[in-house]
Amino acid sequence: MLDSIERVPAGALVLRRRWGSGWSVAAEPSATAGARLVARWPPLFITLVLAPAAQASRVRGHPTLPRELRILQAREQRLRAFTASLEVLGTLELAALVLGVPAASTRFGGAGLIASVAAVLMLACWTALVAATALRMLGTPPREALRLAAPLLSPFSAPRAVEVVLRRTTVGLSRFAVARHVLGDDAFRSWIRPAAYDFCHSPGDAGATAHEMARAVGHEALRSVVASPPDGVHADECYCPRCGAVYRGDIATCSRCEELPLARSAATS
């Protein structure tokens, strides 16, 4: 657990993927920084902590999302074999720690303990080597790659190797581009809808996070998100144009968004 605690910067977005499932937003950006329990049984759960862009106060030019998506997809394609190997190695390491060492110690005594610990250490060394190679393929300087891979020599840190590599693939990219890539278009549009509504209706009051989103996604895309009804709205339902919550009956305002008047899609009105 101590190895899973890290300092999350202010405004960071936390994404998490469960084994056999898709990515989801684990924690919304917070105004305060602090230590949090981030990792949860990696690689069964893989977590990405995405810090805000260094400069997001002004919006200019064309949206950066298409270009950043291409960069991210190229990096992911280049490292697909490495990330798959690290997930397998991390799973084996976790199973060896939780099940292998106790079972070997119980069955074979001291000899089993020594042999199982040696196997766990060997797996950790192999995992660190694969991670360092993947980091170098991303263009990470040798000293930096060794610094990032060195903690993985610990059997307790080795299962997080795939997180280390995946986080490195996001360096220099907007967290909104990463979120769009891993969440998918529908989930991403649903997630940014409240911030997009606030930015489109009160751009002067929007903070740095909203401007970073607008710079990445683009003004036209944000207006399209706000103007489109959420998926699954039926003829007898209304929806909140800000958060996308769907309502039935005679309800006229959204209780989540300061009693904002509800809307009805053009297809069902």
mmCIF file of C-alpha atoms in Angstrom:
data_model
loop_
_atom_site.group_PDB
_atom_site.id
_atom_site.type_symbol
_atom_site.label_atom_id
_atom_site.label_comp_id
_atom_site.label_asym_id
_atom_site.label_seq_id
_atom_site.Cartn_x
_atom_site.Cartn_y
_atom_site.Cartn_z
ATOM 1 C CA MET A 1 0.000 0.000 0.000
ATOM 2 C CA LEU A 2 2.843 2.404 0.764
ATOM 3 C CA ASP A 3 4.237 1.817 -2.703
ATOM 4 C CA SER A 4 0.825 2.673 -4.182
ATOM 5 C CA ILE A 5 0.643 6.121 -2.541
ATOM 6 C CA GLU A 6 1.824 9.050 -4.630
ATOM 7 C CA ARG A 7 1.437 12.796 -4.701
ATOM 8 C CA VAL A 8 -1.250 13.833 -7.168
ATOM 9 C CA PRO A 9 -0.823 17.402 -8.456
ATOM 10 C CA ALA A 10 -3.647 19.921 -8.336
ATOM 11 C CA GLY A 11 -5.970 19.638 -11.315
ATOM 12 C CA ALA A 12 -4.817 16.138 -12.227
ATOM 13 C CA LEU A 13 -7.227 13.745 -13.907
ATOM 14 C CA VAL A 14 -7.102 10.105 -12.778
ATOM 15 C CA LEU A 15 -8.147 7.407 -15.243
ATOM 16 C CA ARG A 16 -8.377 3.709 -14.398
ATOM 17 C CA ARG A 17 -8.818 0.499 -16.384
ATOM 18 C CA ARG A 18 -9.912 -2.777 -14.875
ATOM 19 C CA TRP A 19 -8.621 -6.077 -16.276
ATOM 20 C CA GLY A 20 -10.955 -7.146 -19.100
ATOM 21 C CA SER A 21 -12.836 -3.847 -19.039
ATOM 22 C CA GLY A 22 -12.533 -0.372 -20.497
ATOM 23 C CA TRP A 23 -11.169 2.872 -19.095
ATOM 24 C CA SER A 24 -13.192 5.166 -16.846
ATOM 25 C CA VAL A 25 -12.668 8.396 -14.908
ATOM 26 C CA ALA A 26 -11.563 7.377 -11.400
ATOM 27 C CA ALA A 27 -11.167 10.894 -9.978
ATOM 28 C CA GLU A 28 -12.145 14.295 -11.341
ATOM 29 C CA PRO A 29 -9.584 17.124 -11.246
ATOM 30 C CA SER A 30 -9.200 18.557 -7.753
ATOM 31 C CA ALA A 31 -8.139 22.087 -6.864
ATOM 32 C CA THR A 32 -5.720 20.831 -4.219
ATOM 33 C CA ALA A 33 -2.673 18.599 -4.450
ATOM 34 C CA GLY A 34 -2.041 15.789 -2.008
ATOM 35 C CA ALA A 35 -0.952 12.228 -1.403
ATOM 36 C CA ARG A 36 -3.479 9.616 -2.528
ATOM 37 C CA LEU A 37 -3.715 5.862 -2.800
ATOM 38 C CA VAL A 38 -3.551 5.671 -6.590
ATOM 39 C CA ALA A 39 -2.501 2.153 -7.590
ATOM 40 C CA ARG A 40 -4.893 -0.712 -6.829
ATOM 41 C CA TRP A 41 -3.565 -4.205 -7.445
ATOM 42 C CA PRO A 42 -1.709 -3.425 -10.685
ATOM 43 C CA PRO A 43 -1.821 -4.669 -13.366
ATOM 44 C CA LEU A 44 -5.346 -5.931 -12.575
ATOM 45 C CA PHE A 45 -6.157 -2.213 -12.293
ATOM 46 C CA ILE A 46 -4.069 0.198 -14.374
ATOM 47 C CA THR A 47 -4.134 3.862 -13.345
ATOM 48 C CA LEU A 48 -3.075 6.957 -15.266
ATOM 49 C CA VAL A 49 -2.528 10.257 -13.454
ATOM 50 C CA LEU A 50 -2.682 13.093 -15.995
ATOM 51 C CA ALA A 51 -1.428 16.466 -14.816
ATOM 52 C CA PRO A 52 -2.834 19.666 -16.357
ATOM 53 C CA ALA A 53 -0.961 21.399 -19.132
ATOM 54 C CA ALA A 54 1.699 23.850 -18.014
ATOM 55 C CA GLN A 55 0.104 26.697 -19.975
ATOM 56 C CA ALA A 56 -3.606 26.669 -20.695
ATOM 57 C CA SER A 57 -4.687 30.260 -20.137
ATOM 58 C CA ARG A 58 -5.178 31.263 -23.764
ATOM 59 C CA VAL A 59 -6.883 29.627 -26.721
ATOM 60 C CA ARG A 60 -5.524 30.199 -30.177
ATOM 61 C CA GLY A 61 -5.265 28.481 -33.547
ATOM 62 C CA HIS A 62 -6.720 25.131 -34.493
ATOM 63 C CA PRO A 63 -7.589 22.378 -31.982
ATOM 64 C CA THR A 64 -4.644 20.189 -31.046
ATOM 65 C CA LEU A 65 -6.698 17.038 -30.427
ATOM 66 C CA PRO A 66 -6.363 15.430 -33.900
ATOM 67 C CA ARG A 67 -2.579 15.847 -33.982
ATOM 68 C CA GLU A 68 -2.125 14.623 -30.415
ATOM 69 C CA LEU A 69 -4.345 11.606 -31.051
ATOM 70 C CA ARG A 70 -2.126 10.627 -33.972
ATOM 71 C CA ILE A 71 0.986 10.953 -31.792
ATOM 72 C CA LEU A 72 -0.562 8.883 -29.014
ATOM 73 C CA GLN A 73 -1.762 6.181 -31.388
ATOM 74 C CA ALA A 74 1.689 5.944 -32.963
ATOM 75 C CA ARG A 75 3.344 5.578 -29.551
ATOM 76 C CA GLU A 76 0.812 2.970 -28.476
ATOM 77 C CA GLN A 77 1.304 0.978 -31.680
ATOM 78 C CA ARG A 78 5.083 1.038 -31.263
ATOM 79 C CA LEU A 79 4.885 -0.266 -27.691
ATOM 80 C CA ARG A 80 1.950 -2.671 -27.965
ATOM 81 C CA ALA A 81 4.095 -5.783 -27.599
ATOM 82 C CA PHE A 82 5.973 -4.284 -24.628
ATOM 83 C CA THR A 83 2.846 -3.221 -22.741
ATOM 84 C CA ALA A 84 1.253 -6.631 -23.286
ATOM 85 C CA SER A 85 4.425 -8.322 -22.000
ATOM 86 C CA LEU A 86 4.549 -6.038 -18.968
ATOM 87 C CA GLU A 87 0.922 -6.830 -18.114
ATOM 88 C CA VAL A 88 1.701 -10.562 -18.225
ATOM 89 C CA LEU A 89 4.899 -10.154 -16.201
ATOM 90 C CA GLY A 90 3.120 -7.962 -13.665
ATOM 91 C CA THR A 91 0.339 -10.514 -13.254
ATOM 92 C CA LEU A 92 2.860 -13.297 -12.740
ATOM 93 C CA GLU A 93 4.736 -11.172 -10.202
ATOM 94 C CA LEU A 94 1.551 -10.415 -8.298
ATOM 95 C CA ALA A 95 0.489 -14.061 -8.291
ATOM 96 C CA ALA A 96 3.946 -15.159 -7.168
ATOM 97 C CA LEU A 97 3.946 -12.682 -4.276
ATOM 98 C CA VAL A 98 0.437 -13.419 -3.058
ATOM 99 C CA LEU A 99 0.210 -17.148 -3.762
ATOM 100 C CA GLY A 100 3.553 -18.557 -4.884
ATOM 101 C CA VAL A 101 5.809 -17.607 -1.970
ATOM 102 C CA PRO A 102 3.380 -18.726 0.784
ATOM 103 C CA ALA A 103 2.569 -21.976 -1.031
ATOM 104 C CA ALA A 104 6.225 -22.832 -1.651
ATOM 105 C CA SER A 105 7.150 -22.023 1.946
ATOM 106 C CA THR A 106 4.352 -24.189 3.301
ATOM 107 C CA ARG A 107 5.104 -27.115 1.001
ATOM 108 C CA PHE A 108 8.907 -27.127 0.979
ATOM 109 C CA GLY A 109 9.900 -25.119 4.058
ATOM 110 C CA GLY A 110 13.057 -23.023 3.957
ATOM 111 C CA ALA A 111 14.165 -24.345 0.583
ATOM 112 C CA GLY A 112 10.806 -23.435 -0.909
ATOM 113 C CA LEU A 113 11.005 -19.947 0.584
ATOM 114 C CA ILE A 114 14.470 -19.320 -0.859
ATOM 115 C CA ALA A 115 13.533 -20.691 -4.292
ATOM 116 C CA SER A 116 10.279 -18.708 -4.491
ATOM 117 C CA VAL A 117 11.928 -15.458 -3.380
ATOM 118 C CA ALA A 118 14.642 -15.988 -5.994
ATOM 119 C CA ALA A 119 11.969 -16.521 -8.660
ATOM 120 C CA VAL A 120 10.147 -13.357 -7.594
ATOM 121 C CA LEU A 121 13.360 -11.323 -7.748
ATOM 122 C CA MET A 122 14.182 -12.743 -11.170
ATOM 123 C CA LEU A 123 10.736 -11.761 -12.462
ATOM 124 C CA ALA A 124 11.225 -8.248 -11.095
ATOM 125 C CA CYS A 125 14.611 -7.902 -12.806
ATOM 126 C CA TRP A 126 13.157 -9.091 -16.115
ATOM 127 C CA THR A 127 10.229 -6.700 -15.763
ATOM 128 C CA ALA A 128 12.553 -3.763 -15.083
ATOM 129 C CA LEU A 129 14.628 -4.655 -18.153
ATOM 130 C CA VAL A 130 11.576 -4.802 -20.431
ATOM 131 C CA ALA A 131 10.289 -1.508 -19.016
ATOM 132 C CA ALA A 132 13.649 0.218 -19.527
ATOM 133 C CA THR A 133 13.746 -1.007 -23.144
ATOM 134 C CA ALA A 134 10.222 0.312 -23.747
ATOM 135 C CA LEU A 135 11.123 3.680 -22.237
ATOM 136 C CA ARG A 136 14.164 3.948 -24.491
ATOM 137 C CA MET A 137 11.951 3.212 -27.521
ATOM 138 C CA LEU A 138 9.882 6.236 -26.535
ATOM 139 C CA GLY A 139 13.004 8.382 -26.789
ATOM 140 C CA THR A 140 13.592 8.650 -23.045
ATOM 141 C CA PRO A 141 17.237 9.522 -22.278
ATOM 142 C CA PRO A 142 19.219 6.548 -20.883
ATOM 143 C CA ARG A 143 19.690 8.065 -17.434
ATOM 144 C CA GLU A 144 16.009 8.961 -17.159
ATOM 145 C CA ALA A 145 14.973 5.502 -18.356
ATOM 146 C CA LEU A 146 17.168 3.882 -15.707
ATOM 147 C CA ARG A 147 15.774 6.192 -13.037
ATOM 148 C CA LEU A 148 12.212 5.240 -13.912
ATOM 149 C CA ALA A 149 12.953 1.517 -14.229
ATOM 150 C CA ALA A 150 15.146 1.138 -11.130
ATOM 151 C CA PRO A 151 12.242 1.042 -8.602
ATOM 152 C CA LEU A 152 10.750 -1.831 -10.595
ATOM 153 C CA LEU A 153 13.562 -4.065 -9.334
ATOM 154 C CA SER A 154 11.503 -4.312 -6.152
ATOM 155 C CA PRO A 155 8.979 -7.176 -6.377
ATOM 156 C CA PHE A 156 6.394 -4.899 -4.771
ATOM 157 C CA SER A 157 6.841 -2.224 -7.457
ATOM 158 C CA ALA A 158 7.305 -4.488 -10.490
ATOM 159 C CA PRO A 159 3.548 -5.002 -11.117
ATOM 160 C CA ARG A 160 3.296 -1.244 -11.798
ATOM 161 C CA ALA A 161 5.719 -1.408 -14.721
ATOM 162 C CA VAL A 162 2.985 -1.138 -17.345
ATOM 163 C CA GLU A 163 1.699 2.031 -15.635
ATOM 164 C CA VAL A 164 5.167 3.560 -15.729
ATOM 165 C CA VAL A 165 5.439 2.967 -19.465
ATOM 166 C CA LEU A 166 1.883 4.059 -20.275
ATOM 167 C CA ARG A 167 2.324 7.293 -18.349
ATOM 168 C CA ARG A 168 5.453 8.003 -20.322
ATOM 169 C CA THR A 169 3.497 7.713 -23.583
ATOM 170 C CA THR A 170 1.379 10.676 -22.474
ATOM 171 C CA VAL A 171 4.298 13.070 -21.900
ATOM 172 C CA GLY A 172 3.839 16.338 -23.785
ATOM 173 C CA LEU A 173 0.192 15.619 -24.646
ATOM 174 C CA SER A 174 -2.986 17.197 -23.335
ATOM 175 C CA ARG A 175 -4.861 15.124 -20.761
ATOM 176 C CA PHE A 176 -7.970 15.702 -22.861
ATOM 177 C CA ALA A 177 -6.329 13.987 -25.825
ATOM 178 C CA VAL A 178 -5.371 11.031 -23.636
ATOM 179 C CA ALA A 179 -8.876 10.862 -22.158
ATOM 180 C CA ARG A 180 -10.444 10.966 -25.640
ATOM 181 C CA HIS A 181 -8.169 8.168 -26.800
ATOM 182 C CA VAL A 182 -8.790 5.769 -23.915
ATOM 183 C CA LEU A 183 -12.430 6.581 -23.060
ATOM 184 C CA GLY A 184 -13.796 6.580 -26.597
ATOM 185 C CA ASP A 185 -15.829 9.317 -28.279
ATOM 186 C CA ASP A 186 -19.201 8.774 -26.551
ATOM 187 C CA ALA A 187 -17.813 8.510 -23.006
ATOM 188 C CA PHE A 188 -15.473 11.446 -23.627
ATOM 189 C CA ARG A 189 -18.261 13.706 -24.894
ATOM 190 C CA SER A 190 -20.383 12.798 -21.889
ATOM 191 C CA TRP A 191 -17.515 13.545 -19.506
ATOM 192 C CA ILE A 192 -16.632 16.981 -20.933
ATOM 193 C CA ARG A 193 -20.248 18.098 -21.422
ATOM 194 C CA PRO A 194 -20.591 20.136 -18.158
ATOM 195 C CA ALA A 195 -17.287 21.952 -18.698
ATOM 196 C CA ALA A 196 -18.116 22.496 -22.378
ATOM 197 C CA TYR A 197 -21.478 24.029 -21.457
ATOM 198 C CA ASP A 198 -19.881 26.360 -18.918
ATOM 199 C CA PHE A 199 -17.204 27.423 -21.392
ATOM 200 C CA CYS A 200 -19.639 28.059 -24.248
ATOM 201 C CA HIS A 201 -22.022 30.103 -22.094
ATOM 202 C CA SER A 202 -19.501 31.957 -19.886
ATOM 203 C CA PRO A 203 -16.047 31.848 -21.497
ATOM 204 C CA GLY A 204 -14.891 34.820 -19.473
ATOM 205 C CA ASP A 205 -15.511 32.987 -16.215
ATOM 206 C CA ALA A 206 -13.881 29.744 -17.341
ATOM 207 C CA GLY A 207 -10.693 28.701 -15.609
ATOM 208 C CA ALA A 208 -7.435 27.310 -16.931
ATOM 209 C CA THR A 209 -8.862 23.766 -17.171
ATOM 210 C CA ALA A 210 -11.694 24.882 -19.445
ATOM 211 C CA HIS A 211 -9.293 26.827 -21.651
ATOM 212 C CA GLU A 212 -7.014 23.808 -21.883
ATOM 213 C CA MET A 213 -10.015 21.738 -22.972
ATOM 214 C CA ALA A 214 -11.045 24.322 -25.553
ATOM 215 C CA ARG A 215 -7.528 24.509 -26.950
ATOM 216 C CA ALA A 216 -7.382 20.725 -27.295
ATOM 217 C CA VAL A 217 -10.910 20.026 -28.550
ATOM 218 C CA GLY A 218 -11.754 23.245 -30.359
ATOM 219 C CA HIS A 219 -14.674 25.653 -30.033
ATOM 220 C CA GLU A 220 -16.768 24.059 -32.775
ATOM 221 C CA ALA A 221 -16.489 20.621 -31.180
ATOM 222 C CA LEU A 222 -17.496 22.027 -27.784
ATOM 223 C CA ARG A 223 -20.549 23.712 -29.271
ATOM 224 C CA SER A 224 -21.459 20.428 -30.972
ATOM 225 C CA VAL A 225 -21.237 18.580 -27.650
ATOM 226 C CA VAL A 226 -23.535 21.103 -25.949
ATOM 227 C CA ALA A 227 -26.031 21.216 -28.818
ATOM 228 C CA SER A 228 -26.378 17.419 -29.140
ATOM 229 C CA PRO A 229 -28.727 15.510 -26.820
ATOM 230 C CA PRO A 230 -27.208 12.669 -24.784
ATOM 231 C CA ASP A 231 -27.561 9.131 -26.097
ATOM 232 C CA GLY A 232 -30.729 7.251 -25.294
ATOM 233 C CA VAL A 233 -33.173 10.159 -24.888
ATOM 234 C CA HIS A 234 -36.700 8.963 -25.680
ATOM 235 C CA ALA A 235 -39.826 10.849 -26.700
ATOM 236 C CA ASP A 236 -41.185 11.053 -23.141
ATOM 237 C CA GLU A 237 -37.918 12.295 -21.641
ATOM 238 C CA CYS A 238 -36.124 15.599 -21.237
ATOM 239 C CA TYR A 239 -32.452 16.188 -20.510
ATOM 240 C CA CYS A 240 -30.231 18.746 -18.861
ATOM 241 C CA PRO A 241 -28.222 20.587 -21.537
ATOM 242 C CA ARG A 242 -25.332 20.961 -19.103
ATOM 243 C CA CYS A 243 -24.799 17.599 -17.387
ATOM 244 C CA GLY A 244 -26.838 15.390 -19.740
ATOM 245 C CA ALA A 245 -28.986 13.902 -16.965
ATOM 246 C CA VAL A 246 -32.236 12.471 -18.344
ATOM 247 C CA TYR A 247 -35.590 13.197 -16.659
ATOM 248 C CA ARG A 248 -39.134 11.896 -17.035
ATOM 249 C CA GLY A 249 -42.511 13.256 -16.044
ATOM 250 C CA ASP A 250 -43.303 16.887 -15.332
ATOM 251 C CA ILE A 251 -39.851 17.870 -14.080
ATOM 252 C CA ALA A 252 -38.781 21.121 -15.748
ATOM 253 C CA THR A 253 -35.382 21.908 -14.184
ATOM 254 C CA CYS A 254 -32.198 20.004 -13.326
ATOM 255 C CA SER A 255 -31.595 19.545 -9.618
ATOM 256 C CA ARG A 256 -27.875 18.926 -10.223
ATOM 257 C CA CYS A 257 -27.212 22.139 -12.136
ATOM 258 C CA GLU A 258 -28.812 24.895 -10.033
ATOM 259 C CA GLU A 259 -32.298 24.332 -11.456
ATOM 260 C CA LEU A 260 -31.228 24.810 -15.077
ATOM 261 C CA PRO A 261 -34.243 24.455 -17.439
ATOM 262 C CA LEU A 262 -34.399 21.089 -19.193
ATOM 263 C CA ALA A 263 -34.342 20.621 -22.959
ATOM 264 C CA ARG A 264 -35.902 18.164 -25.395
ATOM 265 C CA SER A 265 -34.139 16.868 -28.479
ATOM 266 C CA ALA A 266 -35.369 18.051 -31.862
ATOM 267 C CA ALA A 267 -36.027 14.446 -32.868
ATOM 268 C CA THR A 268 -38.428 13.909 -29.959
ATOM 269 C CA SER A 269 -39.985 17.368 -29.507
#
